mmCIF file of C-alpha atoms in Angstrom:
data_model
loop_
_atom_site.group_PDB
_atom_site.id
_atom_site.type_symbol
_atom_site.label_atom_id
_atom_site.label_comp_id
_atom_site.label_asym_id
_atom_site.label_seq_id
_atom_site.Cartn_x
_atom_site.Cartn_y
_atom_site.Cartn_z
ATOM 1 C CA MET A 1 101.279 -67.846 88.617
ATOM 2 C CA ASP A 2 101.430 -67.162 84.880
ATOM 3 C CA VAL A 3 100.973 -70.832 83.960
ATOM 4 C CA LEU A 4 97.933 -71.234 86.242
ATOM 5 C CA GLY A 5 96.432 -67.878 85.251
ATOM 6 C CA ILE A 6 96.770 -66.263 88.698
ATOM 7 C CA ASN A 7 97.039 -62.493 88.368
ATOM 8 C CA ALA A 8 98.880 -60.225 90.793
ATOM 9 C CA ASN A 9 96.074 -58.957 93.030
ATOM 10 C CA ILE A 10 95.987 -58.087 96.717
ATOM 11 C CA MET A 11 95.222 -61.656 97.823
ATOM 12 C CA SER A 12 97.837 -63.384 95.629
ATOM 13 C CA LEU A 13 100.547 -60.921 96.654
ATOM 14 C CA GLY A 14 99.360 -61.268 100.257
ATOM 15 C CA GLY A 15 100.099 -64.998 100.113
ATOM 16 C CA ILE A 16 103.689 -64.214 99.202
ATOM 17 C CA ALA A 17 103.930 -61.512 101.859
ATOM 18 C CA ILE A 18 102.754 -63.683 104.765
ATOM 19 C CA SER A 19 105.070 -66.519 103.730
ATOM 20 C CA ILE A 20 108.271 -64.438 103.610
ATOM 21 C CA GLY A 21 108.872 -64.709 107.352
ATOM 22 C CA VAL A 22 108.491 -68.492 107.352
ATOM 23 C CA MET A 23 110.587 -68.875 104.199
ATOM 24 C CA VAL A 24 113.705 -67.423 105.834
ATOM 25 C CA ASP A 25 113.304 -69.412 109.067
ATOM 26 C CA SER A 26 114.964 -72.479 107.588
ATOM 27 C CA SER A 27 117.981 -70.474 106.467
ATOM 28 C CA VAL A 28 118.299 -68.864 109.909
ATOM 29 C CA VAL A 29 118.251 -72.255 111.633
ATOM 30 C CA MET A 30 120.837 -73.669 109.209
ATOM 31 C CA VAL A 31 123.196 -70.720 109.655
ATOM 32 C CA GLU A 32 122.904 -70.863 113.458
ATOM 33 C CA ASN A 33 123.616 -74.595 113.477
ATOM 34 C CA ALA A 34 126.646 -74.048 111.222
ATOM 35 C CA HIS A 35 127.935 -71.404 113.649
ATOM 36 C CA LYS A 36 127.562 -73.882 116.501
ATOM 37 C CA HIS A 37 129.487 -76.605 114.654
ATOM 38 C CA LEU A 38 132.242 -74.151 113.711
ATOM 39 C CA GLU A 39 132.428 -73.074 117.350
ATOM 40 C CA ARG A 40 132.885 -76.694 118.457
ATOM 41 C CA ASP A 41 135.566 -77.190 115.804
ATOM 42 C CA GLN A 42 137.427 -74.150 117.144
ATOM 43 C CA GLU A 43 137.226 -75.598 120.656
ATOM 44 C CA ARG A 44 138.744 -78.868 119.407
ATOM 45 C CA ARG A 45 141.582 -76.974 117.755
ATOM 46 C CA ALA A 46 142.167 -74.999 120.986
ATOM 47 C CA ARG A 47 142.533 -78.302 122.878
ATOM 48 C CA GLY A 48 145.203 -79.410 120.410
ATOM 49 C CA GLU A 49 143.005 -81.892 118.570
ATOM 50 C CA PRO A 50 143.166 -82.002 114.756
ATOM 51 C CA GLY A 51 140.635 -79.744 113.054
ATOM 52 C CA ARG A 52 138.369 -80.597 110.140
ATOM 53 C CA PRO A 53 137.891 -78.813 106.799
ATOM 54 C CA ARG A 54 135.382 -75.972 107.076
ATOM 55 C CA SER A 55 133.288 -77.331 104.206
ATOM 56 C CA ALA A 56 132.980 -80.691 105.991
ATOM 57 C CA VAL A 57 131.888 -79.011 109.244
ATOM 58 C CA ILE A 58 129.263 -76.886 107.486
ATOM 59 C CA GLY A 59 128.067 -79.872 105.439
ATOM 60 C CA GLU A 60 127.610 -81.917 108.606
ATOM 61 C CA ALA A 61 125.658 -79.048 110.205
ATOM 62 C CA ALA A 62 123.363 -78.765 107.170
ATOM 63 C CA ALA A 63 122.780 -82.520 107.026
ATOM 64 C CA GLU A 64 121.873 -82.533 110.727
ATOM 65 C CA VAL A 65 118.940 -80.119 110.431
ATOM 66 C CA GLY A 66 118.168 -80.337 106.692
ATOM 67 C CA PRO A 67 115.592 -83.159 106.741
ATOM 68 C CA THR A 68 113.748 -81.669 109.716
ATOM 69 C CA LEU A 69 113.577 -78.225 108.088
ATOM 70 C CA PHE A 70 112.418 -79.698 104.781
ATOM 71 C CA PHE A 71 109.494 -81.580 106.326
ATOM 72 C CA SER A 72 108.571 -78.701 108.641
ATOM 73 C CA LEU A 73 108.162 -76.433 105.606
ATOM 74 C CA LEU A 74 106.141 -79.134 103.835
ATOM 75 C CA ILE A 75 103.834 -79.367 106.859
ATOM 76 C CA ILE A 76 103.190 -75.624 106.651
ATOM 77 C CA THR A 77 102.511 -76.033 102.933
ATOM 78 C CA VAL A 78 100.047 -78.889 103.495
ATOM 79 C CA SER A 79 98.205 -76.875 106.165
ATOM 80 C CA PHE A 80 96.892 -74.570 103.414
ATOM 81 C CA LEU A 81 95.478 -77.379 101.275
ATOM 82 C CA PRO A 82 91.928 -77.174 102.800
ATOM 83 C CA ILE A 83 91.557 -73.708 101.258
ATOM 84 C CA PHE A 84 91.585 -75.307 97.795
ATOM 85 C CA VAL A 85 88.262 -77.058 98.489
ATOM 86 C CA LEU A 86 86.458 -73.787 99.219
ATOM 87 C CA GLY A 87 83.876 -72.714 96.663
ATOM 88 C CA GLU A 88 81.867 -69.699 95.588
ATOM 89 C CA GLN A 89 82.893 -66.348 97.123
ATOM 90 C CA SER A 90 85.332 -67.727 99.698
ATOM 91 C CA GLY A 91 87.057 -69.908 97.097
ATOM 92 C CA ARG A 92 87.471 -67.083 94.592
ATOM 93 C CA LEU A 93 88.755 -64.800 97.342
ATOM 94 C CA PHE A 94 91.250 -67.052 99.136
ATOM 95 C CA LYS A 95 92.470 -69.528 96.494
ATOM 96 C CA PRO A 96 94.986 -67.057 94.959
ATOM 97 C CA LEU A 97 96.487 -66.554 98.436
ATOM 98 C CA ALA A 98 96.736 -70.301 99.018
ATOM 99 C CA PHE A 99 98.315 -70.872 95.597
ATOM 100 C CA THR A 100 101.038 -68.248 95.985
ATOM 101 C CA LYS A 101 101.825 -69.224 99.571
ATOM 102 C CA THR A 102 102.079 -72.879 98.507
ATOM 103 C CA PHE A 103 104.417 -71.936 95.651
ATOM 104 C CA ALA A 104 106.619 -69.899 97.994
ATOM 105 C CA MET A 105 106.777 -72.520 100.751
ATOM 106 C CA ALA A 106 107.446 -75.382 98.319
ATOM 107 C CA ALA A 107 110.284 -73.414 96.722
ATOM 108 C CA ALA A 108 111.674 -72.545 100.162
ATOM 109 C CA ALA A 109 111.624 -76.220 101.173
ATOM 110 C CA VAL A 110 113.672 -77.165 98.099
ATOM 111 C CA LEU A 111 116.115 -74.267 98.379
ATOM 112 C CA ALA A 112 116.656 -74.909 102.101
ATOM 113 C CA VAL A 113 118.306 -78.263 101.379
ATOM 114 C CA THR A 114 120.029 -77.400 98.079
ATOM 115 C CA ILE A 115 121.190 -73.802 97.621
ATOM 116 C CA ILE A 116 121.483 -72.710 101.270
ATOM 117 C CA PRO A 117 124.134 -75.304 102.271
ATOM 118 C CA VAL A 118 126.250 -74.320 99.253
ATOM 119 C CA LEU A 119 125.955 -70.608 100.042
ATOM 120 C CA MET A 120 126.930 -71.276 103.659
ATOM 121 C CA ILE A 121 130.251 -72.800 102.551
ATOM 122 C CA TYR A 122 131.125 -69.598 100.681
ATOM 123 C CA LEU A 123 129.586 -66.952 102.949
ATOM 124 C CA ILE A 124 129.864 -68.267 106.538
ATOM 125 C CA SER A 125 133.437 -67.301 107.108
ATOM 126 C CA GLU A 126 135.282 -64.745 109.156
ATOM 127 C CA ARG A 127 136.932 -63.737 105.861
ATOM 128 C CA VAL A 128 135.266 -64.062 102.467
ATOM 129 C CA VAL A 129 138.474 -62.709 100.897
ATOM 130 C CA PRO A 130 141.313 -65.027 102.025
ATOM 131 C CA LYS A 131 143.931 -63.599 104.361
ATOM 132 C CA ALA A 132 146.602 -64.783 101.910
ATOM 133 C CA VAL A 133 145.621 -61.879 99.639
ATOM 134 C CA THR A 134 147.799 -58.847 100.343
ATOM 135 C CA ARG A 135 146.301 -56.056 102.417
ATOM 136 C CA PRO A 136 146.250 -53.408 99.609
ATOM 137 C CA ARG A 137 144.572 -55.864 97.270
ATOM 138 C CA ARG A 138 141.993 -56.803 99.933
ATOM 139 C CA LEU A 139 141.138 -53.124 100.433
ATOM 140 C CA LEU A 140 140.791 -52.693 96.689
ATOM 141 C CA ILE A 141 138.403 -55.690 96.516
ATOM 142 C CA TYR A 142 136.329 -54.308 99.407
ATOM 143 C CA LEU A 143 136.007 -50.884 97.770
ATOM 144 C CA ALA A 144 135.219 -52.361 94.349
ATOM 145 C CA VAL A 145 132.470 -54.659 95.665
ATOM 146 C CA ILE A 146 130.895 -52.109 98.029
ATOM 147 C CA LEU A 147 131.319 -48.736 96.324
ATOM 148 C CA GLY A 148 131.450 -49.733 92.631
ATOM 149 C CA PRO A 149 127.811 -50.884 92.226
ATOM 150 C CA ALA A 150 126.662 -48.154 94.651
ATOM 151 C CA VAL A 151 128.117 -45.448 92.392
ATOM 152 C CA VAL A 152 126.500 -47.064 89.331
ATOM 153 C CA LEU A 153 123.110 -47.162 91.083
ATOM 154 C CA ALA A 154 123.513 -43.545 92.193
ATOM 155 C CA VAL A 155 124.235 -42.109 88.724
ATOM 156 C CA ALA A 156 122.405 -44.536 86.428
ATOM 157 C CA PRO A 157 119.757 -42.703 84.341
ATOM 158 C CA LEU A 158 116.849 -44.846 85.463
ATOM 159 C CA ALA A 159 113.659 -42.788 85.781
ATOM 160 C CA ARG A 160 111.785 -45.464 87.710
ATOM 161 C CA LEU A 161 114.618 -45.638 90.235
ATOM 162 C CA ALA A 162 114.724 -41.908 90.966
ATOM 163 C CA GLU A 163 112.186 -41.942 93.803
ATOM 164 C CA TYR A 164 113.850 -44.861 95.623
ATOM 165 C CA ARG A 165 117.466 -44.281 94.576
ATOM 166 C CA GLY A 166 118.660 -43.366 98.072
ATOM 167 C CA TRP A 167 117.133 -46.471 99.628
ATOM 168 C CA VAL A 168 118.555 -48.752 96.924
ATOM 169 C CA VAL A 169 122.073 -47.339 97.306
ATOM 170 C CA ALA A 170 121.944 -47.540 101.099
ATOM 171 C CA GLY A 171 120.616 -51.099 100.950
ATOM 172 C CA TRP A 172 123.431 -52.179 98.640
ATOM 173 C CA LEU A 173 126.070 -50.577 100.890
ATOM 174 C CA VAL A 174 124.763 -52.391 103.969
ATOM 175 C CA LEU A 175 124.226 -55.807 102.365
ATOM 176 C CA SER A 176 127.512 -55.878 100.449
ATOM 177 C CA ALA A 177 129.434 -54.788 103.549
ATOM 178 C CA LEU A 178 127.816 -57.564 105.594
ATOM 179 C CA VAL A 179 128.921 -60.137 103.022
ATOM 180 C CA ILE A 180 132.403 -59.000 102.002
ATOM 181 C CA LEU A 181 133.929 -57.412 105.117
ATOM 182 C CA PRO A 182 135.675 -59.597 107.753
ATOM 183 C CA GLN A 183 133.349 -60.797 110.507
ATOM 184 C CA LYS A 184 133.870 -62.467 113.849
ATOM 185 C CA ILE A 185 131.756 -65.500 114.772
ATOM 186 C CA HIS A 186 131.402 -65.136 118.541
ATOM 187 C CA PRO A 187 130.795 -68.206 120.727
ATOM 188 C CA GLU A 188 127.341 -68.395 122.222
ATOM 189 C CA GLN A 189 128.659 -67.802 125.752
ATOM 190 C CA ARG A 190 130.302 -64.503 124.699
ATOM 191 C CA ASN A 191 127.773 -63.260 122.168
ATOM 192 C CA PRO A 192 126.093 -60.241 123.833
ATOM 193 C CA LEU A 193 122.816 -60.808 121.978
ATOM 194 C CA SER A 194 122.624 -64.469 122.979
ATOM 195 C CA VAL A 195 123.570 -63.686 126.576
ATOM 196 C CA GLY A 196 120.904 -60.992 126.838
ATOM 197 C CA LEU A 197 118.166 -63.161 125.352
ATOM 198 C CA GLN A 198 119.078 -66.078 127.623
ATOM 199 C CA LYS A 199 118.846 -63.840 130.691
ATOM 200 C CA ILE A 200 115.314 -62.901 129.668
ATOM 201 C CA TYR A 201 114.272 -66.435 128.738
ATOM 202 C CA HIS A 202 115.899 -68.437 131.526
ATOM 203 C CA PRO A 203 113.711 -67.243 134.494
ATOM 204 C CA PHE A 204 110.525 -68.137 132.605
ATOM 205 C CA PHE A 205 111.945 -71.546 131.682
ATOM 206 C CA VAL A 206 112.896 -72.272 135.318
ATOM 207 C CA PHE A 207 109.453 -71.150 136.529
ATOM 208 C CA VAL A 208 107.471 -73.435 134.208
ATOM 209 C CA MET A 209 109.770 -76.380 134.968
ATOM 210 C CA HIS A 210 109.230 -75.922 138.724
ATOM 211 C CA HIS A 211 105.468 -75.375 138.354
ATOM 212 C CA ARG A 212 104.509 -77.901 135.697
ATOM 213 C CA VAL A 213 100.978 -78.562 136.979
ATOM 214 C CA LEU A 214 100.233 -74.827 137.158
ATOM 215 C CA THR A 215 101.574 -74.285 133.639
ATOM 216 C CA ILE A 216 99.567 -77.127 132.092
ATOM 217 C CA GLY A 217 96.467 -76.082 134.050
ATOM 218 C CA GLY A 218 96.798 -72.498 132.840
ATOM 219 C CA ALA A 219 97.145 -73.664 129.239
ATOM 220 C CA ALA A 220 94.060 -75.869 129.628
ATOM 221 C CA LEU A 221 92.062 -72.932 131.033
ATOM 222 C CA LEU A 222 93.103 -70.742 128.112
ATOM 223 C CA MET A 223 91.940 -73.412 125.672
ATOM 224 C CA ALA A 224 88.655 -73.843 127.561
ATOM 225 C CA ALA A 225 88.080 -70.091 127.444
ATOM 226 C CA THR A 226 87.952 -70.263 123.631
ATOM 227 C CA VAL A 227 84.962 -72.634 123.587
ATOM 228 C CA TRP A 228 82.315 -69.911 124.015
ATOM 229 C CA PRO A 229 83.623 -67.512 121.313
ATOM 230 C CA LEU A 230 84.118 -70.448 118.930
ATOM 231 C CA ARG A 231 80.459 -71.434 119.387
ATOM 232 C CA GLN A 232 79.401 -67.883 118.466
ATOM 233 C CA LEU A 233 81.284 -67.869 115.152
ATOM 234 C CA GLY A 234 78.805 -70.037 113.291
ATOM 235 C CA SER A 235 79.522 -72.830 110.844
ATOM 236 C CA GLU A 236 80.083 -70.887 107.614
ATOM 237 C CA PHE A 237 83.590 -69.950 106.562
ATOM 238 C CA MET A 238 82.369 -66.816 104.801
ATOM 239 C CA PRO A 239 78.682 -65.876 105.228
ATOM 240 C CA PRO A 240 76.893 -64.379 102.208
ATOM 241 C CA LEU A 241 76.960 -60.586 102.111
ATOM 242 C CA GLU A 242 73.434 -59.222 101.730
ATOM 243 C CA GLU A 243 73.646 -55.579 102.734
ATOM 244 C CA GLY A 244 70.322 -54.594 101.189
ATOM 245 C CA ASP A 245 71.890 -51.995 98.882
ATOM 246 C CA LEU A 246 72.345 -51.905 95.124
ATOM 247 C CA LEU A 247 75.272 -50.708 93.012
ATOM 248 C CA TYR A 248 74.108 -49.356 89.649
ATOM 249 C CA MET A 249 77.032 -49.066 87.191
ATOM 250 C CA PRO A 250 76.083 -47.972 83.644
ATOM 251 C CA THR A 251 78.686 -46.779 81.135
ATOM 252 C CA THR A 252 78.552 -43.963 78.577
ATOM 253 C CA ASP A 253 80.446 -43.215 75.374
ATOM 254 C CA PRO A 254 84.230 -43.057 75.991
ATOM 255 C CA GLY A 255 84.535 -39.480 74.694
ATOM 256 C CA ILE A 256 81.938 -37.908 76.998
ATOM 257 C CA SER A 257 82.741 -34.448 78.368
ATOM 258 C CA PRO A 258 82.811 -33.704 82.138
ATOM 259 C CA MET A 259 79.812 -31.354 81.863
ATOM 260 C CA LYS A 260 77.689 -33.934 80.032
ATOM 261 C CA ALA A 261 78.778 -36.645 82.474
ATOM 262 C CA ARG A 262 77.641 -34.534 85.422
ATOM 263 C CA GLU A 263 74.314 -33.860 83.703
ATOM 264 C CA LEU A 264 73.742 -37.587 83.083
ATOM 265 C CA LEU A 265 74.597 -38.401 86.688
ATOM 266 C CA GLN A 266 72.120 -35.858 88.046
ATOM 267 C CA GLN A 267 69.361 -37.083 85.733
ATOM 268 C CA THR A 268 70.013 -40.722 86.658
ATOM 269 C CA ASP A 269 69.933 -40.017 90.393
ATOM 270 C CA LYS A 270 66.686 -38.031 90.040
ATOM 271 C CA MET A 271 64.984 -40.860 88.131
ATOM 272 C CA ILE A 272 66.067 -43.505 90.666
ATOM 273 C CA LEU A 273 64.803 -41.409 93.602
ATOM 274 C CA GLU A 274 61.289 -41.425 92.080
ATOM 275 C CA PHE A 275 60.865 -45.088 93.128
ATOM 276 C CA PRO A 276 59.179 -45.346 96.554
ATOM 277 C CA GLU A 277 61.453 -48.232 97.628
ATOM 278 C CA VAL A 278 64.568 -46.034 97.355
ATOM 279 C CA GLN A 279 65.676 -44.295 100.541
ATOM 280 C CA SER A 280 68.774 -42.482 99.228
ATOM 281 C CA VAL A 281 71.030 -42.324 96.174
ATOM 282 C CA PHE A 282 74.731 -41.465 95.990
ATOM 283 C CA GLY A 283 76.256 -41.215 92.528
ATOM 284 C CA LYS A 284 79.885 -40.928 91.423
ATOM 285 C CA ILE A 285 81.365 -40.531 87.961
ATOM 286 C CA GLY A 286 85.037 -40.641 87.090
ATOM 287 C CA ARG A 287 87.972 -41.834 89.150
ATOM 288 C CA ALA A 288 88.663 -41.051 92.787
ATOM 289 C CA GLU A 289 92.123 -39.897 93.892
ATOM 290 C CA THR A 290 93.321 -43.387 94.765
ATOM 291 C CA ALA A 291 95.200 -46.107 92.927
ATOM 292 C CA THR A 292 92.489 -48.642 93.841
ATOM 293 C CA ASP A 293 89.826 -46.891 91.716
ATOM 294 C CA PRO A 294 90.498 -47.432 87.975
ATOM 295 C CA ALA A 295 87.069 -46.154 86.845
ATOM 296 C CA PRO A 296 87.175 -43.838 83.775
ATOM 297 C CA LEU A 297 85.033 -40.757 83.295
ATOM 298 C CA SER A 298 82.598 -42.799 81.205
ATOM 299 C CA MET A 299 81.599 -45.068 84.151
ATOM 300 C CA ILE A 300 78.800 -44.107 86.537
ATOM 301 C CA GLU A 301 78.682 -45.714 89.975
ATOM 302 C CA THR A 302 75.478 -45.154 91.949
ATOM 303 C CA THR A 303 74.896 -46.628 95.415
ATOM 304 C CA ILE A 304 71.166 -47.143 95.997
ATOM 305 C CA THR A 305 69.943 -47.619 99.586
ATOM 306 C CA LEU A 306 66.521 -49.283 99.742
#
């Protein structure tokens, strides 16, 4: 963003915000596939067959879905390319969003096939701390990783952190515990979350498979129902905004007093109202009580309705 001169405004930050959910999808799919491969390896060991190294199993799982995830993220990235050909108001408004979303999705596509597989080897394990480490030493490692940074965050003299200190400490406690404490990878057939979701999903799946013509016909009707509203949208991506009003924004000397500013505002409004084309005038000077209004006391903003 800095190299291309894109500042951090609502639209550019919005591009990052709407891409966060898609960015993590690839990691979720990779982790789930690694769990499935580890589950199959455990089943082979239970049958008496020789097991494979955990890193090899996770590497095979990542290689199985890696190319598909990489190109799926690239497809999402390419889908935003038409925004770059927009011009005038729509281009200035939406190009920062398209830039930041493209940056985020491109980075996610690269990280999904490079960093994520490596992290899975270290973090997808029932025990991050090996069982060979003695029990007292394991407990000491758990407490040091979880409570040590939490205490530092709680007492550190950081003024900017004071308002959110409780949330930061709680977030560290939860995330560090999820990573460092022993976890059990449940098979899909015994995972209560998977079982519950399958019970909800399975009846719908059976219904559409038994009524294929009805399902396709219903989808076609839904698509046909969008023809009329699409024809009412018009052909312009962003129509010009001509509200018929004017915004008069003169500035005064920076050191003007509040009393003199009010006097100038009243005189300006009175002079504008003398024109017969003016229906009403609403003037404001200074800054409103909101972070989105950076106007100083020396700036007059007058809305003129014709």
